[in-house]
Tab-separated table of C-alpha atoms in Angstrom:
chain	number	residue	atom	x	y	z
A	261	UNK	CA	-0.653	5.005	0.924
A	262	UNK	CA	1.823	5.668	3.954
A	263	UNK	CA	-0.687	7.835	5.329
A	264	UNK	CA	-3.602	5.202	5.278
A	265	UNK	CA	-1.129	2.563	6.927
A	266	UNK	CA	-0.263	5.177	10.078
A	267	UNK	CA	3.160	5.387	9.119
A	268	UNK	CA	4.747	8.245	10.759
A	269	UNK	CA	7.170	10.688	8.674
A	270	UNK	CA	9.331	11.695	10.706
A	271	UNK	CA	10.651	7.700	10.776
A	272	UNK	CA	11.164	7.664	6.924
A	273	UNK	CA	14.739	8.772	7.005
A	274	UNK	CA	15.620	4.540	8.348
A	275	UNK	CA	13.149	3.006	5.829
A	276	UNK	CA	14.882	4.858	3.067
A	277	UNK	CA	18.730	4.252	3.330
A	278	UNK	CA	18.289	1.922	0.464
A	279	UNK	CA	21.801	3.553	-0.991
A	280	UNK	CA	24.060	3.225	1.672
A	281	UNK	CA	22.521	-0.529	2.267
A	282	UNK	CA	21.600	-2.598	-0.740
A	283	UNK	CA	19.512	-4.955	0.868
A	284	UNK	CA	16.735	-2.271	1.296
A	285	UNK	CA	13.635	-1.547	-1.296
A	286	UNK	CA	13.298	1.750	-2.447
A	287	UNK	CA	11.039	3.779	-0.144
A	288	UNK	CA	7.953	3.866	-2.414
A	289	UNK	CA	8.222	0.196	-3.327
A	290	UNK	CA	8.512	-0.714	0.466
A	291	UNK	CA	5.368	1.346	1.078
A	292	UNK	CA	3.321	-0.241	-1.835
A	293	UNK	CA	4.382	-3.639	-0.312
A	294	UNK	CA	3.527	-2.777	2.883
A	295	UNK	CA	-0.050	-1.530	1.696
A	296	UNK	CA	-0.837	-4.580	-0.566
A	297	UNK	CA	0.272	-6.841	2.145
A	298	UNK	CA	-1.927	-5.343	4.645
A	299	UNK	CA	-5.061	-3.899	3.203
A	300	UNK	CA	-4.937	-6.275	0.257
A	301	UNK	CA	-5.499	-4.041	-2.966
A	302	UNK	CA	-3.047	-2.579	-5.168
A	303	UNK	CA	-3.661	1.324	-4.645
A	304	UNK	CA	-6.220	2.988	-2.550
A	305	UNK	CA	-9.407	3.129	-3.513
A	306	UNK	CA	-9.896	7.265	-2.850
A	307	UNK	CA	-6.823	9.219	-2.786
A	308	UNK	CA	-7.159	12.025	-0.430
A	309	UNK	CA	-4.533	15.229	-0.275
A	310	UNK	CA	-4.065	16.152	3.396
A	311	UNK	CA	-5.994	19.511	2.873
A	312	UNK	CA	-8.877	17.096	2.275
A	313	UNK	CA	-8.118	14.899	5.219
A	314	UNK	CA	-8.157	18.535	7.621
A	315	UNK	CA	-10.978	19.686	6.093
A	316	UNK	CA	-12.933	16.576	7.131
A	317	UNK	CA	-11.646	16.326	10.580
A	318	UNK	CA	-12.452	19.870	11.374
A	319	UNK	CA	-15.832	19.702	9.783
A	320	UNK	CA	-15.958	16.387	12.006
A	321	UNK	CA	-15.374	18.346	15.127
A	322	UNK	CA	-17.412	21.190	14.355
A	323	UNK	CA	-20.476	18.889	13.670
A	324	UNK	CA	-19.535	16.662	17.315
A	325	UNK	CA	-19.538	20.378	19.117
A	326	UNK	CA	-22.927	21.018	17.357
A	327	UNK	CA	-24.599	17.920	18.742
A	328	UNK	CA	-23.157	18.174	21.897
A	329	UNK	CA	-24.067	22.169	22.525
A	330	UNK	CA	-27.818	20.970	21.644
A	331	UNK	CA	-27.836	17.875	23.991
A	332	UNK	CA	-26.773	19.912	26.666
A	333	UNK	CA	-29.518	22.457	26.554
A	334	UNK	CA	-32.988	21.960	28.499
A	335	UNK	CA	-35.616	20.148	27.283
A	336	UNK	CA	-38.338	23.081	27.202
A	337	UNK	CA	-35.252	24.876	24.684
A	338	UNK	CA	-34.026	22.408	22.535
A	339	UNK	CA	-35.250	23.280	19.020
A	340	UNK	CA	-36.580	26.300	19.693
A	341	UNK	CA	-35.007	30.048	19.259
A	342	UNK	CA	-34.511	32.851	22.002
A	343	UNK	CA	-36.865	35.597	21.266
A	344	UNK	CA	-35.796	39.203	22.631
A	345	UNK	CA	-37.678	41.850	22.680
């Protein structure tokens, strides 16, 4: 959930000092508040581990570089293959 709303967490350490001030919700209750009162559902609808999340950003990439290598050839090349002999 904390990962869908962009929260960063390296900042958790303030939003969890619930013990040393009482007026503080628990970390994990503050986060599930947060998410309901932003995206407006419960829990997320597909929980993804962060392998999951790399592995689609670097297949993301990869795919942008493909496209990008075969727009920049010449017309007369695109879609063909170099023949050597």
């Amino acid at each position: 959930m904390a990962r869908e709303l962009g929260l960063n967490p390296k900042k958790f350490g303030k939003l969890a000092n619930h013990h040393q001030e009482p007026w503080k919700r628990p970390l994990p209750d503050f986060i599930a508040a947060l998410y309901v009162k932003r995206l407006g559902k419960p829990i997320p609808a597909v929980v993804k581990t962060i392998e999951e999340i790399a592995a689609a950003a670097l297949a993301k990439k990869r795919a942008k570089k493909t496209r990008k290598l075969i727009a920049s050839q010449p017309p007369n090349e695109q879609g063909s293959v170099a023949q050597t002999e």
